[in-house]
Coordinates of C-alpha atoms in Angstrom, one line a residue:
M1 CA -24.9 82.8 131.5
I2 CA -23.3 79.9 133.3
Q3 CA -25.8 77.3 134.3
F4 CA -26.3 77.3 138.1
G5 CA -24.7 74.5 140.1
R6 CA -22.9 74.0 143.4
T7 CA -19.5 75.5 143.4
F8 CA -16.2 74.7 145.1
R9 CA -12.6 75.5 144.8
L10 CA -9.5 73.4 144.6
V11 CA -7.1 73.6 147.6
C12 CA -3.9 72.7 146.0
D13 CA -1.0 74.1 143.9
E14 CA -1.2 74.3 140.1
P15 CA 0.8 71.1 139.5
A16 CA -1.6 69.0 141.6
V17 CA -4.8 70.2 139.9
P18 CA -5.0 67.2 137.5
V19 CA -4.6 64.8 140.4
V20 CA -7.3 66.4 142.6
E21 CA -9.7 66.6 139.6
G22 CA -8.9 63.0 138.8
L23 CA -9.8 61.9 142.4
L24 CA -13.1 63.7 142.1
R25 CA -13.9 62.1 138.7
A26 CA -12.8 58.7 140.0
Q27 CA -15.8 58.9 142.4
G28 CA -18.2 60.0 139.6
F29 CA -18.2 63.8 140.0
D30 CA -18.2 66.0 137.0
F31 CA -17.6 69.8 137.0
G32 CA -16.5 72.7 134.8
P33 CA -14.3 75.7 135.3
E34 CA -15.5 79.1 136.6
P35 CA -14.2 82.1 134.7
F36 CA -13.4 84.4 137.7
Y37 CA -10.9 82.2 139.5
A38 CA -8.6 79.6 138.1
F39 CA -9.2 77.2 141.0
A40 CA -13.0 77.6 141.2
R41 CA -15.2 74.8 139.8
R42 CA -19.0 74.4 139.2
L43 CA -20.6 71.0 139.7
I44 CA -22.3 69.4 136.8
H45 CA -22.9 65.9 138.2
E46 CA -23.0 65.0 141.9
P47 CA -23.5 61.2 142.5
F48 CA -23.5 61.7 146.2
P49 CA -23.0 64.7 148.5
L50 CA -19.8 66.5 147.5
G51 CA -18.9 67.0 151.2
E52 CA -18.6 63.2 151.6
S53 CA -16.1 62.9 148.7
L54 CA -12.5 61.9 149.4
A55 CA -11.3 65.2 148.0
A56 CA -13.4 67.1 150.5
R57 CA -12.6 64.8 153.4
F58 CA -8.8 65.3 152.8
G59 CA -9.2 69.1 152.4
L60 CA -8.3 69.1 148.7
I61 CA -11.4 71.0 147.8
Y62 CA -13.6 73.5 149.7
I63 CA -17.3 73.8 149.0
Q64 CA -18.1 77.5 148.7
D65 CA -20.7 79.7 147.1
R66 CA -19.2 81.4 144.1
S67 CA -20.1 84.9 145.4
S68 CA -18.5 84.1 148.7
M69 CA -15.1 83.7 146.9
L70 CA -15.2 87.3 145.7
P71 CA -14.2 89.2 148.8
P72 CA -10.7 87.6 149.2
L73 CA -10.2 87.9 145.5
A74 CA -11.2 91.5 145.5
L75 CA -8.9 92.3 148.5
N76 CA -6.2 90.6 146.3
P77 CA -3.4 90.5 148.9
P78 CA 0.0 89.8 147.2
A79 CA 2.0 86.7 148.0
G80 CA 3.8 87.2 151.3
A81 CA 1.3 89.7 152.7
D82 CA -0.1 89.9 156.2
V83 CA -3.9 89.9 156.3
L84 CA -6.3 90.4 159.2
D85 CA -9.7 88.6 158.8
M86 CA -11.9 90.3 161.4
C87 CA -15.1 88.1 161.3
S88 CA -13.8 84.7 160.2
A89 CA -16.0 81.7 160.9
P90 CA -16.6 79.3 159.3
G91 CA -13.3 80.0 157.5
S92 CA -14.3 79.9 153.8
K93 CA -12.7 83.3 153.1
T94 CA -9.9 82.8 155.6
S95 CA -8.7 79.6 154.0
L96 CA -8.9 81.3 150.5
L97 CA -6.8 84.2 151.9
S98 CA -4.3 81.6 153.2
R99 CA -3.9 80.3 149.6
L100 CA -3.6 83.7 148.1
V101 CA -0.8 85.0 150.4
G102 CA 1.1 81.7 150.3
P103 CA 3.3 80.1 152.9
Q104 CA 5.4 83.3 153.4
G105 CA 2.3 85.3 154.0
F106 CA 0.2 85.2 157.1
V107 CA -3.5 85.4 158.0
F108 CA -4.9 86.2 161.5
A109 CA -8.5 85.3 162.0
S110 CA -10.8 86.3 164.9
E111 CA -14.1 84.8 166.0
P112 CA -16.0 85.5 169.3
S113 CA -18.2 82.4 169.3
A114 CA -16.6 79.3 170.8
D115 CA -18.7 76.9 168.6
R116 CA -18.0 78.9 165.4
L117 CA -14.3 79.2 166.4
G118 CA -14.2 75.4 166.5
T119 CA -15.6 75.2 163.0
L120 CA -13.1 77.8 161.8
R121 CA -10.2 75.9 163.2
A122 CA -11.4 72.6 161.8
N123 CA -11.7 74.0 158.3
L124 CA -8.3 75.6 158.5
R125 CA -6.8 72.4 159.7
R126 CA -8.5 70.4 156.9
T127 CA -7.3 72.8 154.2
G128 CA -3.7 72.8 155.5
S129 CA -3.7 76.5 156.3
V130 CA -0.5 76.4 158.2
N131 CA 0.1 80.1 157.7
A132 CA -3.0 81.1 159.7
A133 CA -3.6 81.8 163.4
T134 CA -6.8 82.1 165.2
A135 CA -8.2 83.8 168.3
K136 CA -11.5 83.8 170.2
A137 CA -12.1 87.5 170.3
M138 CA -14.6 90.2 169.3
A139 CA -13.1 91.9 166.3
Q140 CA -13.9 95.4 167.7
D141 CA -11.8 94.6 170.8
L142 CA -8.7 93.3 169.0
P143 CA -5.7 94.8 170.7
F144 CA -3.6 95.4 167.6
A145 CA -1.8 98.8 167.4
D146 CA -3.1 101.5 165.1
G147 CA -1.6 101.0 161.6
A148 CA -0.6 97.4 162.3
W149 CA -2.1 95.8 159.1
G150 CA -1.7 96.4 155.4
H151 CA -4.7 94.3 154.3
I152 CA -7.9 93.7 156.3
Q153 CA -11.0 91.6 155.3
L154 CA -14.2 92.7 157.0
D155 CA -17.2 90.5 156.3
P156 CA -19.3 91.5 159.3
P157 CA -22.5 90.0 160.6
C158 CA -25.4 91.1 158.4
S159 CA -29.0 90.5 157.7
G160 CA -28.2 87.9 155.0
W161 CA -31.0 88.9 152.6
G162 CA -28.8 87.7 149.7
T163 CA -29.1 84.1 151.0
V164 CA -32.9 83.9 150.8
D165 CA -32.7 80.9 148.4
K166 CA -30.9 78.9 151.1
N167 CA -32.6 80.6 154.1
P168 CA -36.2 81.4 153.1
K169 CA -37.0 82.9 156.6
V170 CA -34.1 85.3 156.6
M171 CA -36.3 88.2 155.6
E172 CA -38.6 87.6 158.5
V173 CA -35.8 87.2 161.1
W174 CA -34.0 90.4 159.9
S175 CA -36.6 93.0 158.7
G176 CA -37.3 96.6 159.4
A177 CA -35.9 97.9 162.7
K178 CA -34.4 94.5 163.6
T179 CA -31.4 95.3 161.4
A180 CA -30.5 98.4 163.5
P181 CA -28.1 96.6 165.8
L182 CA -26.3 95.0 162.8
V183 CA -26.0 98.4 161.1
S184 CA -24.5 99.8 164.4
L185 CA -22.1 96.9 164.7
Q186 CA -20.9 97.3 161.1
K187 CA -20.0 100.9 161.7
T188 CA -18.1 100.0 164.8
L189 CA -16.2 97.3 162.9
L190 CA -15.4 99.6 160.0
E191 CA -14.1 102.2 162.4
K192 CA -11.9 99.6 164.1
A193 CA -10.6 98.4 160.7
A194 CA -9.7 101.9 159.6
A195 CA -7.8 102.4 162.9
M196 CA -5.8 99.2 162.5
L197 CA -5.0 99.8 158.8
R198 CA -1.8 101.5 158.0
P199 CA -1.6 104.4 155.4
G200 CA -2.0 103.1 151.9
G201 CA -3.5 99.8 153.3
T202 CA -6.6 98.2 152.0
V203 CA -9.8 97.0 153.7
L204 CA -12.4 95.0 151.8
Y205 CA -15.9 95.4 153.2
S206 CA -18.5 92.8 152.1
T207 CA -22.0 91.6 153.1
C208 CA -24.3 88.8 151.8
T209 CA -27.3 91.1 152.1
T210 CA -29.2 93.3 149.6
N211 CA -30.1 95.8 152.3
I212 CA -29.0 99.3 151.3
E213 CA -28.6 100.4 154.9
E214 CA -25.9 97.7 155.3
N215 CA -24.3 98.4 152.0
E216 CA -24.2 101.7 150.1
A217 CA -25.3 103.7 153.2
Q218 CA -22.3 102.2 155.1
V219 CA -20.0 103.2 152.3
T220 CA -21.3 106.8 152.4
W221 CA -20.9 106.9 156.2
A222 CA -17.3 105.5 156.0
L223 CA -16.3 108.0 153.3
K224 CA -17.6 110.9 155.4
T225 CA -16.4 109.7 158.8
L226 CA -13.2 107.7 158.4
D227 CA -9.9 108.4 156.8
L228 CA -10.8 106.1 153.8
D229 CA -11.1 106.5 150.1
L230 CA -13.1 104.2 147.8
A231 CA -10.9 102.1 145.5
P232 CA -13.0 100.9 142.4
L233 CA -13.4 97.2 141.8
A234 CA -13.5 95.6 138.4
E235 CA -16.5 93.3 137.7
P236 CA -15.3 89.7 137.7
E237 CA -16.3 87.6 134.7
G238 CA -19.3 85.3 135.0
F239 CA -21.5 87.4 137.4
V240 CA -24.5 89.6 136.9
F241 CA -24.2 93.0 138.7
E242 CA -26.8 95.6 139.7
A243 CA -26.1 99.3 139.6
P244 CA -25.4 100.7 143.1
H245 CA -28.5 101.9 144.9
M246 CA -27.0 105.3 145.8
P247 CA -25.0 107.9 143.9
G248 CA -21.3 108.3 144.3
M249 CA -20.7 104.6 144.5
D250 CA -18.6 104.1 141.4
G251 CA -16.6 100.9 141.8
V252 CA -18.6 99.1 144.4
L253 CA -20.0 95.7 143.4
R254 CA -23.6 94.6 144.0
V255 CA -23.9 90.9 142.9
A256 CA -27.4 90.4 141.6
E257 CA -29.5 87.6 143.1
D258 CA -30.0 86.0 139.7
S259 CA -26.2 85.7 139.3
D260 CA -26.0 82.0 140.0
G261 CA -24.9 82.6 143.5
Q262 CA -25.7 84.5 146.6
G263 CA -26.5 88.2 146.5
F264 CA -23.4 90.0 147.7
F265 CA -22.0 93.5 148.2
L266 CA -18.4 94.5 148.0
A267 CA -16.6 97.8 148.6
R268 CA -12.8 98.3 148.7
F269 CA -11.3 101.2 150.7
V270 CA -7.7 102.5 150.9
K271 CA -6.5 104.5 153.9
R272 CA -5.3 107.9 153.1
G273 CA -1.7 109.0 154.0
G274 CA 0.6 107.5 151.5
E275 CA 1.8 104.1 150.2
S276 CA 1.5 101.0 152.3
A277 CA 4.7 99.7 153.7
T278 CA 5.5 96.1 152.8
G279 CA 6.3 95.1 156.4
G280 CA 4.2 95.8 159.4
G281 CA 4.2 96.6 163.1
S282 CA 5.7 94.4 165.7
A283 CA 4.3 93.5 169.1
Q284 CA 6.2 93.5 172.3
K285 CA 8.1 90.2 172.7
R286 CA 7.0 88.0 175.5
D287 CA 7.5 84.5 176.8
L288 CA 5.0 81.9 175.5
P289 CA 3.3 79.5 178.0
G290 CA 4.4 76.4 176.1
T291 CA 7.7 74.7 175.5
R292 CA 9.6 75.2 172.3
L293 CA 10.2 72.0 170.3
D294 CA 12.9 71.1 167.8
L295 CA 11.1 68.4 165.8
A296 CA 14.3 67.4 164.0
R297 CA 15.8 66.2 167.3
M298 CA 12.7 64.3 168.5
V299 CA 12.0 60.6 168.0
G300 CA 9.9 60.5 164.8
G301 CA 11.4 63.8 163.6
D302 CA 13.6 62.1 161.0
L303 CA 10.4 61.1 159.1
L304 CA 9.4 64.7 158.5
D305 CA 10.0 67.2 155.7
L306 CA 10.5 70.4 157.8
T307 CA 11.5 72.4 154.8
R308 CA 7.8 72.9 153.8
L309 CA 7.0 74.8 157.0
P310 CA 7.0 78.6 156.7
P311 CA 9.3 80.6 158.9
G312 CA 8.2 80.1 162.5
E313 CA 8.5 77.9 165.6
V314 CA 6.9 74.8 167.0
Y315 CA 5.7 74.8 170.6
D316 CA 4.3 72.1 172.9
F317 CA 1.1 73.2 174.7
G318 CA -0.1 70.4 177.0
G319 CA 1.2 67.6 174.7
K320 CA -0.1 69.2 171.5
A321 CA 2.5 70.5 169.0
F322 CA 1.5 73.7 167.2
F323 CA 3.2 75.6 164.5
L324 CA 3.4 79.3 165.2
H325 CA 4.1 81.5 162.1
Q326 CA 6.9 84.0 162.6
R327 CA 4.6 86.9 161.6
A328 CA 2.2 85.8 164.4
L329 CA 5.0 85.9 166.9
D330 CA 5.9 89.4 165.6
L331 CA 2.5 90.9 165.3
V332 CA 0.2 89.4 168.0
P333 CA 0.3 91.6 171.1
D334 CA 0.6 90.3 174.7
G335 CA -2.7 89.5 176.3
L336 CA -4.4 88.1 173.2
R337 CA -4.7 84.3 173.5
W338 CA -4.3 82.7 170.0
Q339 CA -3.6 79.4 168.4
G340 CA -1.4 78.3 165.5
F341 CA -1.6 75.3 163.3
P342 CA -1.8 71.9 165.0
L343 CA 1.0 69.6 163.8
G344 CA 0.6 66.6 166.1
K345 CA 1.4 65.3 169.6
A346 CA 4.5 65.6 171.7
A347 CA 5.3 63.2 174.5
G348 CA 8.3 62.6 176.8
K349 CA 11.3 64.8 177.5
G350 CA 15.0 65.0 176.5
D351 CA 16.3 62.2 174.4
R352 CA 13.1 60.3 174.8
A353 CA 10.9 63.1 173.5
K354 CA 8.6 61.7 170.7
F355 CA 6.6 63.5 168.1
T356 CA 3.6 61.9 166.3
P357 CA 2.2 63.9 163.3
A358 CA -1.5 64.7 163.1
P359 CA -3.4 62.9 160.4
L360 CA -4.0 66.1 158.4
A361 CA -0.5 67.6 158.8
R362 CA 0.4 66.8 155.2
V363 CA 2.7 69.8 155.2
L364 CA 5.2 67.6 157.0
L365 CA 5.2 65.1 154.1
P366 CA 7.6 65.7 151.2
E367 CA 5.9 66.5 147.9
D368 CA 7.8 63.6 146.3
P369 CA 7.0 60.3 148.0
S370 CA 10.2 58.8 146.8
R371 CA 12.0 61.3 149.0
A372 CA 10.0 60.4 152.1
A373 CA 12.0 59.1 155.1
C374 CA 8.9 57.4 156.4
D375 CA 7.0 54.3 155.1
V376 CA 4.6 55.4 152.3
L377 CA 1.2 54.1 151.2
D378 CA 0.8 55.6 147.7
A379 CA -2.7 54.6 146.3
D380 CA -3.3 54.6 142.6
D381 CA -7.1 54.2 142.9
T382 CA -9.8 55.2 145.4
A383 CA -10.5 51.8 146.8
V384 CA -7.9 51.9 149.5
L385 CA -8.8 55.5 150.5
E386 CA -12.5 54.7 150.7
R387 CA -11.8 51.8 153.0
L388 CA -9.7 54.0 155.2
F389 CA -12.3 56.7 155.5
T390 CA -15.0 54.3 156.3
G391 CA -13.1 53.2 159.4
Q392 CA -11.6 50.0 157.9
S393 CA -7.9 49.1 158.2
V394 CA -5.7 48.0 155.3
P395 CA -2.9 45.5 155.5
F396 CA 0.7 46.9 155.5
K397 CA 4.1 45.5 156.2
Q398 CA 5.0 45.1 159.9
G399 CA 6.7 48.0 161.6
G400 CA 6.2 50.9 163.9
G401 CA 5.4 54.6 163.6
S402 CA 3.3 56.7 161.3
V403 CA 3.0 56.1 157.6
G404 CA 2.7 58.8 154.9
L405 CA -0.5 58.6 152.8
Y406 CA -0.4 59.7 149.1
Y407 CA -2.8 59.5 146.2
R408 CA -0.9 59.2 142.9
G409 CA 2.0 61.1 144.5
L410 CA -0.1 63.8 146.1
P411 CA 0.5 64.1 149.9
L412 CA -2.8 63.5 151.8
G413 CA -1.7 63.0 155.4
W414 CA -0.6 60.5 157.9
L415 CA -1.8 57.0 158.9
A416 CA -1.4 55.2 162.2
R417 CA 0.0 51.7 162.2
K418 CA -1.3 48.9 164.4
G419 CA 0.6 45.8 163.9
G420 CA 0.4 44.8 160.3
R421 CA -2.5 47.2 159.5
L422 CA -3.0 50.9 158.8
L423 CA -5.8 53.1 160.2
C424 CA -6.9 56.6 159.3
S425 CA -8.1 59.0 162.0
A426 CA -8.5 62.2 159.9
K427 CA -11.7 64.1 160.7

């Protein structure tokens, strides 16, 4: 069995893995691979909190319990797929889905709590999830048409009994009859997911509880009540699984509490009625409240590599420039307020319109710093990065405008220039 340790995943493409791992090791971290996902790692040595590492601050890694990574991996959307994440905050699974579907794919995430929505958006921004959009909405009230989605992730509110190691009082808070409202909500969300799923589509239901009423009993209810069939899941390597606690549950996964991670339950359903189409429904076209931007024609636009953006448009909403994925423009119905990926700030009009990239909009930097139109600070060690992230400035040649920041050729984000010094305002 793998020795227990904190787990995280790399948020980068395969060629960048050695660079991100090198950045972690340069700060004294040691880690090993996890067998169930090529980008998952298990900490062996943590000289200071991993969340304060440069890799975490720049969104190159995401700290996540190993069991929590399983739902997106079990849903297994193909590259280019559209995915609805019904209960998204804090964004751990949402950002992993974003990586799985790639820039041509799309993830829509809903969250009813304003505070948790802020956390979700911050995590998506930090991880560079430019192919995601978010909305403040209760998942059961989402106005998508029936059959609009081919892949849905449903990780609903639950009693959390599987997190007792981190939350010792969870069994007291959610015990006995106290779980009844959760069970009722889960049924409502499952019913809504089944309605929004198109024939042949897949919904992955998961909880971080060991409570049978929220797990196997919900599967039994869904199979009897909804137009869903159970699609068996293979057991990922490196986990310990318990047998289902009810008969007729072949293929559901119950991650044991001694599995070096949270206790988790996963069930995958397929909607009856034929093979899933590769496309999806379209919403009625409507005018957006903002102003469409052509970044290439704006002052500062010549510094950007716009070829790395997925298909979509950029809009100015009150001086903030957001990327709106084309699938969001096609799928999101009128009346649902949503937000794309923040790219930076827009100011002025006409020939004097200016764009300033956001610190974490690394998608606008070319992958090869030698091809950058902007000035570039390419650090070979961590000293410069550590100074920048502690609020210090670093000297740089005189000039104006933003500067691209790289670490050994890996795009990190953008720096502000003040006179002959550079500042980092990434958060």
